[in-house]
Amino acid sequence: MQQYISDIWKLRYFWFSLVQIDLRNRYRRSVLGLGWSLLQPIAFSVVICAVFHTVFHQDIRDFGPFLICGLSCWNFIAAVTLQGSLSFFQGEHYIRQLPTPMAIYPLRTVLAAAVHFLLALGIAIVAAFLLRGLPNPWALFSLLPSVFLLLLLGWAIATLAGLMSLQFMDTQHLAEVGLQLVFYASPIIYPPDLARGRALQWVFSYNPVAIFLSLIREPIMDGTVPSMATYGSAVLIVATMTALAMAALARMEKKVVFYL
Amino acid sequence: MPRIVLDEVGITYTIRFAHRVSFKEVLVRSFKRGANPGPTRVEALKGVTLNIEKGERVGMIGRNGAGKSSLLKLMAGVYTPTTGTRTVEGSIGSLFDISLGFEPDATGRENIAYRSYLQGETPKTLKPKFNDIASFSELGEFLDVPVRNYSAGMVTRLAFAISTAIEPDVLLIDEVFSAGDAGFQRKAHQRMRDMIGQAGIVVMISHDMNTIKQFCDRVIWLSDGRVHRDGPAHEVIDEFTEYFANEPPAPAAEAA
């Protein structure tokens, strides 16, 4: 285990430069560059805001930041799932040439997605500040452990999705459908008061995604540090997923090369 | 002390199906019981025992699919033995599939950097080598162009320049003797000779018996995943060429 982590560390320049290349390539020859990854959640939020404002008379001051926070978190989870399922195929040529720790390929996926996530989170904070003022800037520090938990979760999801798609070609398509279901079963676009008292609320209370959404939203929206119960549940989920991913990786580490 | 010790090594892997499984197949298969072809087991290597000591120059010969590349990948640590044990002491440098594994959208310069990092360099150790690699590739201003736009020859030159900028104890080579045009080939051969001269152990695969004769003192003839003959280069090569001179050409061999 220790040896494994030190092997990953030894190759840090390799996977780090792959992440850089991924980020640069995505926007090569584009005018806006990284701006596109900022524009996408903003544009989506504006559309949904306009709809909900007209149909349900939602107050944009509350709903706007609520939406951007939710989307930034969700887009990260969706990205690591979809791109994670391709992570080993993406590294195929390296895997075939040199012995490398397999964990670095999902890591590459997660770190690139994390950059977009952090940018979106920055926008969410700025939007919240502009629209309603930050009630308590100190609460923002509680985002640090939350982001760390999300990154760890992202690595676990990417690893599991990647290993699954090695054996089962349909993983990526399955993930696309699954993500769509989870998206609508999570409190991402529904205004909180709209869900209250309906069947939706019951779904939300058992939805693990909701926990991570609160971790991001509460400090930015309400200026409160999420409760210990929320953190506890998040830690439990992340620990379980990470343990699963590590166990699966330990089983498959030496076999990945034969599945490519 | 560089050393390679393989003890009763075998590699078996399952190819689930010729292609990856789709949901439709799973569904169809569960209804049509008789039609299930099941997983195919491939025994790439069977009970290979070898001992290669410092100073040896070993050539591996055999037909396509005899297990040469699998054995080399096993020595490199890319494949892990299913049975038996593998011990390799010393730093390993491998030259196979070198033209693959470029990030096509990155420039030549970027590719030099991260391929070198993959080979274990750090920004500090790469810096003094970088110019050598760049000038050896003869790519000039093309180094700032994405590799996607390179010709096949340019990719090979870049790959060769990067992959040979290492000084390993154990050097593993799979058919990389033809790189680029005639002028570059001469340079590449010189580079290979230097590398082979400096490495503690060299194991190479080639279908060109002259190359093997030129570099190797010991030759291993693999057949059907086993060591068929292992001995002094000239003896084994003579036996090999004689064997196939008398044998009528077999139908197209399976994939390497």
Short mmCIF file of C-alpha atoms in Angstrom, two decimals, chain B:
data_model
loop_
_atom_site.label_atom_id
_atom_site.label_comp_id
_atom_site.label_asym_id
_atom_site.label_seq_id
_atom_site.Cartn_x
_atom_site.Cartn_y
_atom_site.Cartn_z
CA MET B 1 23.76 -6.31 -10.46
CA PRO B 2 21.19 -6.57 -13.25
CA ARG B 3 19.65 -10.01 -13.44
CA ILE B 4 16.52 -11.64 -14.82
CA VAL B 5 15.26 -14.81 -13.18
CA LEU B 6 12.07 -16.45 -14.35
CA ASP B 7 10.90 -19.57 -12.58
CA GLU B 8 8.20 -21.72 -14.20
CA VAL B 9 6.41 -18.60 -15.43
CA GLY B 10 3.04 -18.92 -17.09
CA ILE B 11 0.59 -16.32 -18.30
CA THR B 12 -3.02 -17.23 -18.86
CA TYR B 13 -5.73 -14.75 -19.55
CA THR B 14 -9.30 -14.99 -20.59
CA ILE B 15 -10.66 -13.22 -23.58
CA ARG B 16 -14.28 -12.99 -22.54
CA PHE B 17 -15.51 -12.81 -26.08
CA ALA B 18 -13.81 -11.79 -29.25
CA HIS B 19 -15.23 -8.34 -28.70
CA ARG B 20 -16.55 -6.72 -25.56
CA VAL B 21 -19.94 -7.82 -24.29
CA SER B 22 -23.04 -5.85 -25.02
CA PHE B 23 -26.31 -6.00 -23.20
CA LYS B 24 -28.03 -7.51 -26.24
CA GLU B 25 -25.64 -10.44 -26.21
CA VAL B 26 -26.14 -11.01 -22.51
CA LEU B 27 -29.86 -11.05 -23.08
CA VAL B 28 -29.75 -13.25 -26.15
CA ARG B 29 -27.27 -15.62 -24.59
CA SER B 30 -29.38 -16.19 -21.51
CA PHE B 31 -32.16 -17.50 -23.76
CA LYS B 32 -30.04 -19.49 -26.21
CA ARG B 33 -28.16 -21.79 -23.91
CA GLY B 34 -26.49 -23.93 -26.53
CA ALA B 35 -25.03 -21.01 -28.48
CA ASN B 36 -22.79 -19.76 -25.66
CA PRO B 37 -19.19 -19.77 -26.87
CA GLY B 38 -17.97 -18.93 -23.34
CA PRO B 39 -14.72 -17.24 -22.46
CA THR B 40 -11.63 -18.16 -24.44
CA ARG B 41 -8.56 -18.94 -22.38
CA VAL B 42 -5.29 -17.91 -23.89
CA GLU B 43 -2.10 -19.46 -22.57
CA ALA B 44 0.49 -17.00 -23.76
CA LEU B 45 3.37 -18.57 -21.84
CA LYS B 46 3.73 -22.01 -20.31
CA GLY B 47 6.30 -22.87 -17.68
CA VAL B 48 9.12 -20.66 -18.86
CA THR B 49 12.27 -20.90 -16.76
CA LEU B 50 15.14 -18.58 -17.62
CA ASN B 51 18.17 -17.09 -16.01
CA ILE B 52 19.85 -14.10 -17.63
CA GLU B 53 22.97 -12.68 -16.02
CA LYS B 54 24.81 -9.42 -16.38
CA GLY B 55 26.57 -8.95 -19.70
CA GLU B 56 24.34 -11.26 -21.68
CA ARG B 57 22.88 -10.19 -25.02
CA VAL B 58 19.86 -12.34 -25.64
CA GLY B 59 17.84 -12.61 -28.84
CA MET B 60 14.35 -14.08 -28.93
CA ILE B 61 13.12 -15.74 -32.08
CA GLY B 62 10.05 -17.71 -33.05
CA ARG B 63 7.00 -17.51 -35.19
CA ASN B 64 4.21 -14.99 -34.75
CA GLY B 65 2.20 -15.82 -31.67
CA ALA B 66 4.96 -17.93 -30.12
CA GLY B 67 4.94 -15.71 -27.01
CA LYS B 68 7.97 -13.50 -27.69
CA SER B 69 6.22 -10.20 -27.03
CA SER B 70 4.39 -11.63 -24.02
CA LEU B 71 7.68 -12.77 -22.54
CA LEU B 72 9.26 -9.37 -23.12
CA LYS B 73 6.26 -7.61 -21.57
CA LEU B 74 6.51 -9.97 -18.63
CA MET B 75 10.16 -9.05 -18.15
CA ALA B 76 9.20 -5.37 -18.37
CA GLY B 77 6.59 -5.81 -15.64
CA VAL B 78 3.66 -4.93 -17.88
CA TYR B 79 2.32 -8.47 -17.59
CA THR B 80 2.24 -10.20 -14.24
CA PRO B 81 2.79 -13.97 -14.21
CA THR B 82 -0.30 -16.07 -13.54
CA THR B 83 1.91 -18.87 -12.25
CA GLY B 84 5.57 -18.96 -11.25
CA THR B 85 7.77 -16.05 -10.24
CA ARG B 86 9.54 -13.23 -12.01
CA THR B 87 12.54 -11.41 -10.57
CA VAL B 88 14.20 -8.56 -12.41
CA GLU B 89 16.94 -6.60 -10.73
CA GLY B 90 18.12 -3.26 -12.06
CA SER B 91 16.36 -0.43 -13.84
CA ILE B 92 14.34 -1.51 -16.86
CA GLY B 93 14.13 0.31 -20.17
CA SER B 94 11.69 -1.00 -22.70
CA LEU B 95 11.44 -0.19 -26.36
CA PHE B 96 8.24 -1.56 -27.77
CA ASP B 97 5.24 0.01 -29.48
CA ILE B 98 7.23 3.22 -29.13
CA SER B 99 5.25 5.04 -31.80
CA LEU B 100 2.06 4.60 -29.80
CA GLY B 101 1.20 6.52 -26.69
CA PHE B 102 1.49 10.06 -27.92
CA GLU B 103 -1.11 12.62 -26.98
CA PRO B 104 -2.03 13.63 -30.53
CA ASP B 105 -3.28 17.10 -29.62
CA ALA B 106 -0.17 18.03 -27.66
CA THR B 107 2.90 19.45 -29.36
CA GLY B 108 6.10 17.50 -29.87
CA ARG B 109 7.71 19.50 -27.09
CA GLU B 110 4.92 18.65 -24.62
CA ASN B 111 5.06 15.03 -25.64
CA ILE B 112 8.79 14.88 -24.99
CA ALA B 113 8.19 16.20 -21.49
CA TYR B 114 5.48 13.87 -20.36
CA ARG B 115 6.84 10.76 -22.07
CA SER B 116 10.10 11.40 -20.27
CA TYR B 117 8.24 11.83 -16.99
CA LEU B 118 6.62 8.47 -17.65
CA GLN B 119 10.10 7.00 -18.02
CA GLY B 120 10.89 8.34 -14.57
CA GLU B 121 12.47 11.71 -15.31
CA THR B 122 11.74 14.81 -13.27
CA PRO B 123 11.78 18.37 -14.61
CA LYS B 124 15.27 18.71 -13.13
CA THR B 125 16.75 15.58 -14.72
CA LEU B 126 14.97 16.20 -18.01
CA LYS B 127 16.31 19.71 -18.49
CA PRO B 128 19.86 18.77 -19.52
CA LYS B 129 18.56 15.98 -21.76
CA PHE B 130 15.80 17.92 -23.43
CA ASN B 131 17.91 19.57 -26.10
CA ASP B 132 19.59 16.29 -27.01
CA ILE B 133 16.23 14.66 -27.52
CA ALA B 134 14.92 17.60 -29.52
CA SER B 135 17.94 17.77 -31.82
CA PHE B 136 18.16 14.00 -32.23
CA SER B 137 14.58 13.95 -33.50
CA GLU B 138 15.56 16.51 -36.21
CA LEU B 139 12.08 17.99 -35.95
CA GLY B 140 13.18 21.61 -35.64
CA GLU B 141 10.25 23.98 -35.65
CA PHE B 142 7.80 21.08 -35.93
CA LEU B 143 8.35 20.54 -32.21
CA ASP B 144 5.78 23.27 -31.60
CA VAL B 145 3.20 21.59 -33.85
CA PRO B 146 0.68 19.08 -32.46
CA VAL B 147 1.77 15.49 -33.05
CA ARG B 148 -1.55 14.93 -34.83
CA ASN B 149 -0.10 16.79 -37.83
CA TYR B 150 3.11 14.75 -38.02
CA SER B 151 3.86 12.27 -40.75
CA ALA B 152 4.39 8.66 -39.68
CA GLY B 153 8.15 9.07 -40.11
CA MET B 154 8.23 12.15 -37.90
CA VAL B 155 6.32 10.35 -35.16
CA THR B 156 8.78 7.48 -35.31
CA ARG B 157 11.73 9.85 -35.10
CA LEU B 158 10.28 11.62 -32.09
CA ALA B 159 9.40 8.33 -30.42
CA PHE B 160 12.86 6.96 -31.05
CA ALA B 161 14.58 10.08 -29.73
CA ILE B 162 12.56 10.03 -26.50
CA SER B 163 12.61 6.31 -25.86
CA THR B 164 16.34 5.97 -26.34
CA ALA B 165 17.25 8.84 -24.02
CA ILE B 166 17.51 6.44 -21.12
CA GLU B 167 20.38 4.43 -19.70
CA PRO B 168 18.75 1.34 -18.24
CA ASP B 169 20.47 -1.67 -16.67
CA VAL B 170 18.10 -4.00 -18.46
CA LEU B 171 17.18 -3.08 -22.03
CA LEU B 172 14.20 -4.77 -23.68
CA ILE B 173 13.73 -4.25 -27.41
CA ASP B 174 10.91 -5.39 -29.69
CA GLU B 175 11.72 -4.75 -33.37
CA VAL B 176 12.62 -1.08 -33.36
CA PHE B 177 15.46 -1.14 -35.81
CA SER B 178 13.79 0.68 -38.64
CA ALA B 179 13.11 4.29 -37.82
CA GLY B 180 12.61 7.09 -40.32
CA ASP B 181 14.42 7.63 -43.61
CA ALA B 182 17.82 6.29 -44.64
CA GLY B 183 19.76 9.13 -43.03
CA PHE B 184 17.93 8.82 -39.77
CA GLN B 185 18.22 5.04 -39.82
CA ARG B 186 22.00 5.23 -39.83
CA LYS B 187 21.87 7.50 -36.80
CA ALA B 188 19.28 5.30 -35.13
CA HIS B 189 21.42 2.20 -35.62
CA GLN B 190 24.38 3.98 -34.07
CA ARG B 191 22.21 4.98 -31.10
CA MET B 192 20.97 1.41 -30.71
CA ARG B 193 24.53 0.09 -30.81
CA ASP B 194 25.53 2.55 -28.10
CA MET B 195 22.58 1.65 -25.92
CA ILE B 196 23.14 -2.05 -26.37
CA GLY B 197 26.79 -1.54 -25.54
CA GLN B 198 26.05 0.30 -22.31
CA ALA B 199 23.20 -1.76 -20.90
CA GLY B 200 23.93 -4.55 -18.43
CA ILE B 201 21.48 -6.94 -20.02
CA VAL B 202 19.83 -6.75 -23.42
CA VAL B 203 16.91 -8.87 -24.55
CA MET B 204 15.68 -8.27 -28.08
CA ILE B 205 13.07 -9.63 -30.42
CA SER B 206 13.68 -9.55 -34.12
CA HIS B 207 12.59 -11.43 -37.18
CA ASP B 208 15.79 -10.36 -38.87
CA MET B 209 18.38 -13.05 -38.14
CA ASN B 210 21.22 -10.78 -39.21
CA THR B 211 20.31 -8.24 -36.53
CA ILE B 212 20.20 -11.01 -33.94
CA LYS B 213 23.52 -12.42 -35.10
CA GLN B 214 25.08 -8.98 -34.99
CA PHE B 215 24.10 -8.20 -31.42
CA CYS B 216 23.37 -11.39 -29.53
CA ASP B 217 25.50 -14.16 -28.10
CA ARG B 218 22.60 -16.17 -26.80
CA VAL B 219 19.34 -16.97 -28.55
CA ILE B 220 16.06 -18.29 -27.17
CA TRP B 221 13.71 -19.94 -29.63
CA LEU B 222 10.12 -19.77 -28.42
CA SER B 223 7.43 -21.99 -29.78
CA ASP B 224 3.83 -22.18 -28.59
CA GLY B 225 4.57 -20.30 -25.36
CA ARG B 226 7.48 -22.52 -24.34
CA VAL B 227 11.24 -22.31 -24.63
CA HIS B 228 12.00 -24.62 -27.54
CA ARG B 229 15.76 -24.06 -27.69
CA ASP B 230 18.11 -21.92 -25.66
CA GLY B 231 21.76 -21.72 -26.55
CA PRO B 232 24.61 -19.99 -28.40
CA ALA B 233 23.31 -17.61 -31.08
CA HIS B 234 24.75 -19.32 -34.16
CA GLU B 235 23.63 -22.81 -33.23
CA VAL B 236 20.05 -21.87 -32.47
CA ILE B 237 19.70 -19.59 -35.49
CA ASP B 238 21.08 -22.25 -37.83
CA GLU B 239 18.70 -24.80 -36.45
CA PHE B 240 15.81 -22.33 -36.72
CA THR B 241 16.49 -21.41 -40.36
CA GLU B 242 17.03 -25.02 -41.30
CA TYR B 243 13.78 -26.04 -39.63
CA PHE B 244 11.75 -23.54 -41.61
CA ALA B 245 13.64 -24.17 -44.86
CA ASN B 246 12.43 -27.79 -44.86
CA GLU B 247 8.96 -27.06 -43.49
CA PRO B 248 6.37 -26.01 -46.08
CA PRO B 249 5.04 -22.53 -45.25
CA ALA B 250 2.20 -22.85 -42.74
CA PRO B 251 -1.13 -21.06 -43.28
CA ALA B 252 -1.29 -17.47 -42.01
CA ALA B 253 -0.18 -17.44 -38.40
CA GLU B 254 -2.33 -16.05 -35.62
CA ALA B 255 -1.78 -12.57 -34.24
CA ALA B 256 1.51 -11.83 -32.53
#
